[in-house]
Amino acid sequence: MAAIKRLPVHTKVTIGLVLGAIAGLVSQSAFTSNPDSLKWINDNVMQNVGGAFLAMMFMVVVPLLFSALALGIAEIGEVAKVGRIGVQTLALTVLFSSIAVGIGLAGVNLIRPGDAIPVEKRAELVASINASEAAKKGGAEKPAEVDPAVWGIVPKNPILEATRALSGGILPFMFFALVFGLALAGIEAEKALPVRAFLEGLFAVSQRMVEMAMSLAPFGVFALVFRTFSVLGFHALGTLGAYAITVVLCLAVHMFVTYPLALKFIAKLNPLQFFRQVRSVILTAFATSSSNATLPVALRVAEEEVGLPRDSSTFVLTVGATANQNGTALFEGVTILFLAQFMGISLSVPDQVTVMFLSIVAGIGTAGVPGGSWPMITGVIRRFGIPAESIGVVLGIDRILDMCRTTLNVVGDMTIAACVAKFDDKPSAVSTAD
Ligand code: ASP
């Protein structure tokens, strides 16, 4: 028992996923003659256990999102003030994040991993999830709000948007956090200091709350996966596999096409040699799933192995650890679209453009810690009418995908540092392009 307690959370979540899948599959065949009992278990036991875990995550979305985004944007606002290097870093961050999300959205539209389940099975799952959502709301939909945000983006009343952030108001609320962060970067340092300190504290507390919620994750994931597998059977395995392959393929395209091209043509470095030089950064990011934890290694490698000038690379890498997260932005875009496909919700082109924009901003606002993406994804999917319960299915296999996307996040930072060093006309002392 003590040995189980000491296991890292992600291992416990994986155990929850595997046990939930096995128990769900066994129940599907065990209850074939008595489907009502299985439905009762799903609606009354699994729904509540999974729901308690998700609610713990949801309640932290508003404070976490606000503090992370406002701080992230304020930092970037200051970055721009730092002058040329700041503007170059910012421009490359937006460029690489947009390409990353573009690759992700193209991949998920081409492969369509969410379609790998038969129509009638999907209808069954959606009906069961919708029934429990309706039951939670007392069977009635909430009436439309009387004071909507202008163009659905500019909030008249940010408090109102905060209260409905999980039922569609996330974009106006993010807009408010964005403007707040910009304004914070624009006021006198002395006055900004206490507000920043408060936001940093709020951010730290919110992260701690996520950790607390994650201690329930093994049970929550068990329950949510049980429900999905008991309805979908082996089809759920195929869908999950297709989703994981889509994420990894898209990440690989960005890693092995976008970065090498940028290294070769912008930074004028030999990509192969560069990847060899940064291998300890890659390994650390992969092992820790945290950009923040990888930062000290990245700083050392940038200077000692790649030979980048210390002043600019320290600046770019430090900012990049939180603001430049290409892997995360790509992952968030793919996951939102996948969940929409999985739940049979079709997203129009304007909707997908919104997903793209939200994923780029979310990449900036996501904390560089393991599982940092999830509060963002949780908030954003509700905007498209995707039931929150659906994330339980993918959460179970998140750790391995987190290891991969974090690797991209830090290699992206190193690539930008190399490009900025070239712009700065201080080429690498160690390596040159072929
Ligand atoms: N683990 C990622 C990082 O630290 C963030 C995330 O996408 O969850 O960069």
PDB file of N, CA and C and ligand atoms in Angstrom, residues 285 288-294 321 324-325 327-329 331-332 366-375 398 401-403 405-407 409-410, ligand 1:
ATOM      1  N   ALA A 285      13.974  17.400 -20.927  1.00  0.00           N
ATOM      2  CA  ALA A 285      12.578  17.798 -21.160  1.00  0.00           C
ATOM      3  C   ALA A 285      11.694  16.549 -21.237  1.00  0.00           C
ATOM      4  N   THR A 288      11.355  15.051 -17.639  1.00  0.00           N
ATOM      5  CA  THR A 288      10.666  15.826 -16.586  1.00  0.00           C
ATOM      6  C   THR A 288       9.281  16.300 -17.022  1.00  0.00           C
ATOM      7  N   SER A 289       8.998  16.367 -18.312  1.00  0.00           N
ATOM      8  CA  SER A 289       7.743  16.959 -18.825  1.00  0.00           C
ATOM      9  C   SER A 289       7.563  18.375 -18.313  1.00  0.00           C
ATOM     10  N   SER A 290       8.653  19.089 -18.114  1.00  0.00           N
ATOM     11  CA  SER A 290       8.505  20.457 -17.609  1.00  0.00           C
ATOM     12  C   SER A 290       9.546  21.387 -18.226  1.00  0.00           C
ATOM     13  N   SER A 291       9.071  22.417 -18.936  1.00  0.00           N
ATOM     14  CA  SER A 291       9.989  23.407 -19.521  1.00  0.00           C
ATOM     15  C   SER A 291      10.740  24.134 -18.420  1.00  0.00           C
ATOM     16  N   ASN A 292      10.025  24.432 -17.329  1.00  0.00           N
ATOM     17  CA  ASN A 292      10.673  25.173 -16.235  1.00  0.00           C
ATOM     18  C   ASN A 292      11.819  24.365 -15.647  1.00  0.00           C
ATOM     19  N   ALA A 293      11.570  23.079 -15.428  1.00  0.00           N
ATOM     20  CA  ALA A 293      12.610  22.236 -14.822  1.00  0.00           C
ATOM     21  C   ALA A 293      13.795  22.063 -15.767  1.00  0.00           C
ATOM     22  N   THR A 294      13.558  22.215 -17.078  1.00  0.00           N
ATOM     23  CA  THR A 294      14.633  22.012 -18.046  1.00  0.00           C
ATOM     24  C   THR A 294      15.472  23.275 -18.257  1.00  0.00           C
ATOM     25  N   ALA A 321      10.652  29.718 -21.724  1.00  0.00           N
ATOM     26  CA  ALA A 321      10.214  28.605 -20.869  1.00  0.00           C
ATOM     27  C   ALA A 321       8.734  28.722 -20.510  1.00  0.00           C
ATOM     28  N   ASN A 324       7.003  30.580 -24.924  1.00  0.00           N
ATOM     29  CA  ASN A 324       7.096  29.938 -26.234  1.00  0.00           C
ATOM     30  C   ASN A 324       6.902  28.436 -26.080  1.00  0.00           C
ATOM     31  N   GLN A 325       5.675  27.983 -26.296  1.00  0.00           N
ATOM     32  CA  GLN A 325       5.401  26.558 -26.114  1.00  0.00           C
ATOM     33  C   GLN A 325       4.714  26.027 -27.358  1.00  0.00           C
ATOM     34  N   GLY A 327       4.956  23.055 -28.807  1.00  0.00           N
ATOM     35  CA  GLY A 327       4.410  21.706 -28.656  1.00  0.00           C
ATOM     36  C   GLY A 327       3.074  21.758 -27.942  1.00  0.00           C
ATOM     37  N   THR A 328       3.007  22.582 -26.919  1.00  0.00           N
ATOM     38  CA  THR A 328       1.767  22.721 -26.155  1.00  0.00           C
ATOM     39  C   THR A 328       0.654  23.320 -27.019  1.00  0.00           C
ATOM     40  N   ALA A 329       0.986  24.382 -27.786  1.00  0.00           N
ATOM     41  CA  ALA A 329      -0.028  25.021 -28.630  1.00  0.00           C
ATOM     42  C   ALA A 329      -0.566  24.007 -29.646  1.00  0.00           C
ATOM     43  N   PHE A 331      -0.508  20.728 -29.421  1.00  0.00           N
ATOM     44  CA  PHE A 331      -1.257  19.692 -28.696  1.00  0.00           C
ATOM     45  C   PHE A 331      -2.657  20.187 -28.333  1.00  0.00           C
ATOM     46  N   GLU A 332      -2.748  21.436 -27.869  1.00  0.00           N
ATOM     47  CA  GLU A 332      -4.050  21.948 -27.460  1.00  0.00           C
ATOM     48  C   GLU A 332      -5.001  22.022 -28.657  1.00  0.00           C
ATOM     49  N   THR A 366       0.206  28.913 -20.892  1.00  0.00           N
ATOM     50  CA  THR A 366       0.312  27.627 -20.179  1.00  0.00           C
ATOM     51  C   THR A 366       1.581  27.571 -19.331  1.00  0.00           C
ATOM     52  N   ALA A 367       1.434  27.090 -18.096  1.00  0.00           N
ATOM     53  CA  ALA A 367       2.595  26.972 -17.213  1.00  0.00           C
ATOM     54  C   ALA A 367       3.518  25.865 -17.715  1.00  0.00           C
ATOM     55  N   GLY A 368       4.837  26.075 -17.573  1.00  0.00           N
ATOM     56  CA  GLY A 368       5.807  25.072 -18.049  1.00  0.00           C
ATOM     57  C   GLY A 368       6.004  23.946 -17.058  1.00  0.00           C
ATOM     58  N   VAL A 369       4.900  23.324 -16.669  1.00  0.00           N
ATOM     59  CA  VAL A 369       4.957  22.233 -15.681  1.00  0.00           C
ATOM     60  C   VAL A 369       4.218  21.022 -16.255  1.00  0.00           C
ATOM     61  N   PRO A 370       4.439  19.827 -15.704  1.00  0.00           N
ATOM     62  CA  PRO A 370       3.734  18.660 -16.244  1.00  0.00           C
ATOM     63  C   PRO A 370       2.212  18.861 -16.211  1.00  0.00           C
ATOM     64  N   GLY A 371       1.565  18.546 -17.305  1.00  0.00           N
ATOM     65  CA  GLY A 371       0.105  18.661 -17.372  1.00  0.00           C
ATOM     66  C   GLY A 371      -0.403  20.104 -17.398  1.00  0.00           C
ATOM     67  N   GLY A 372       0.516  21.063 -17.644  1.00  0.00           N
ATOM     68  CA  GLY A 372       0.127  22.483 -17.633  1.00  0.00           C
ATOM     69  C   GLY A 372      -0.982  22.816 -18.627  1.00  0.00           C
ATOM     70  N   SER A 373      -1.108  22.030 -19.691  1.00  0.00           N
ATOM     71  CA  SER A 373      -2.107  22.315 -20.738  1.00  0.00           C
ATOM     72  C   SER A 373      -3.549  22.145 -20.279  1.00  0.00           C
ATOM     73  N   TRP A 374      -3.781  21.274 -19.305  1.00  0.00           N
ATOM     74  CA  TRP A 374      -5.147  20.807 -19.078  1.00  0.00           C
ATOM     75  C   TRP A 374      -6.148  21.851 -18.596  1.00  0.00           C
ATOM     76  N   PRO A 375      -5.751  22.753 -17.655  1.00  0.00           N
ATOM     77  CA  PRO A 375      -6.737  23.764 -17.258  1.00  0.00           C
ATOM     78  C   PRO A 375      -7.194  24.594 -18.462  1.00  0.00           C
ATOM     79  N   ASP A 398      -2.016  11.065 -21.061  1.00  0.00           N
ATOM     80  CA  ASP A 398      -1.360  12.361 -21.265  1.00  0.00           C
ATOM     81  C   ASP A 398       0.133  12.349 -21.018  1.00  0.00           C
ATOM     82  N   LEU A 401       2.374  11.903 -23.969  1.00  0.00           N
ATOM     83  CA  LEU A 401       2.243  13.007 -24.925  1.00  0.00           C
ATOM     84  C   LEU A 401       2.866  14.279 -24.350  1.00  0.00           C
ATOM     85  N   ASP A 402       2.781  14.427 -23.021  1.00  0.00           N
ATOM     86  CA  ASP A 402       3.377  15.590 -22.355  1.00  0.00           C
ATOM     87  C   ASP A 402       4.904  15.557 -22.519  1.00  0.00           C
ATOM     88  N   MET A 403       5.479  14.356 -22.391  1.00  0.00           N
ATOM     89  CA  MET A 403       6.937  14.225 -22.547  1.00  0.00           C
ATOM     90  C   MET A 403       7.335  14.694 -23.950  1.00  0.00           C
ATOM     91  N   ARG A 405       5.548  16.734 -26.103  1.00  0.00           N
ATOM     92  CA  ARG A 405       5.320  18.145 -26.428  1.00  0.00           C
ATOM     93  C   ARG A 405       6.284  19.052 -25.665  1.00  0.00           C
ATOM     94  N   THR A 406       6.672  18.638 -24.436  1.00  0.00           N
ATOM     95  CA  THR A 406       7.617  19.463 -23.674  1.00  0.00           C
ATOM     96  C   THR A 406       8.969  19.495 -24.385  1.00  0.00           C
ATOM     97  N   THR A 407       9.342  18.363 -25.001  1.00  0.00           N
ATOM     98  CA  THR A 407      10.596  18.317 -25.755  1.00  0.00           C
ATOM     99  C   THR A 407      10.567  19.379 -26.858  1.00  0.00           C
ATOM    100  N   ASN A 409       8.713  22.051 -26.877  1.00  0.00           N
ATOM    101  CA  ASN A 409       8.704  23.381 -26.263  1.00  0.00           C
ATOM    102  C   ASN A 409      10.122  23.897 -26.047  1.00  0.00           C
ATOM    103  N   VAL A 410      10.988  23.049 -25.503  1.00  0.00           N
ATOM    104  CA  VAL A 410      12.336  23.552 -25.194  1.00  0.00           C
ATOM    105  C   VAL A 410      13.233  23.600 -26.432  1.00  0.00           C
TER     106      VAL A 410
HETATM  107  N1  ASP B   1       4.472  20.123 -19.732  1.00  0.00           N
HETATM  108  C1  ASP B   1       4.507  21.247 -20.623  1.00  0.00           C
HETATM  109  C2  ASP B   1       5.759  22.065 -20.357  1.00  0.00           C
HETATM  110  O1  ASP B   1       6.252  22.104 -19.280  1.00  0.00           O
HETATM  111  C3  ASP B   1       3.267  22.096 -20.518  1.00  0.00           C
HETATM  112  C4  ASP B   1       2.057  21.306 -21.024  1.00  0.00           C
HETATM  113  O2  ASP B   1       1.797  21.347 -22.247  1.00  0.00           O
HETATM  114  O3  ASP B   1       1.378  20.627 -20.259  1.00  0.00           O
HETATM  115  O4  ASP B   1       6.281  22.685 -21.232  1.00  0.00           O
END
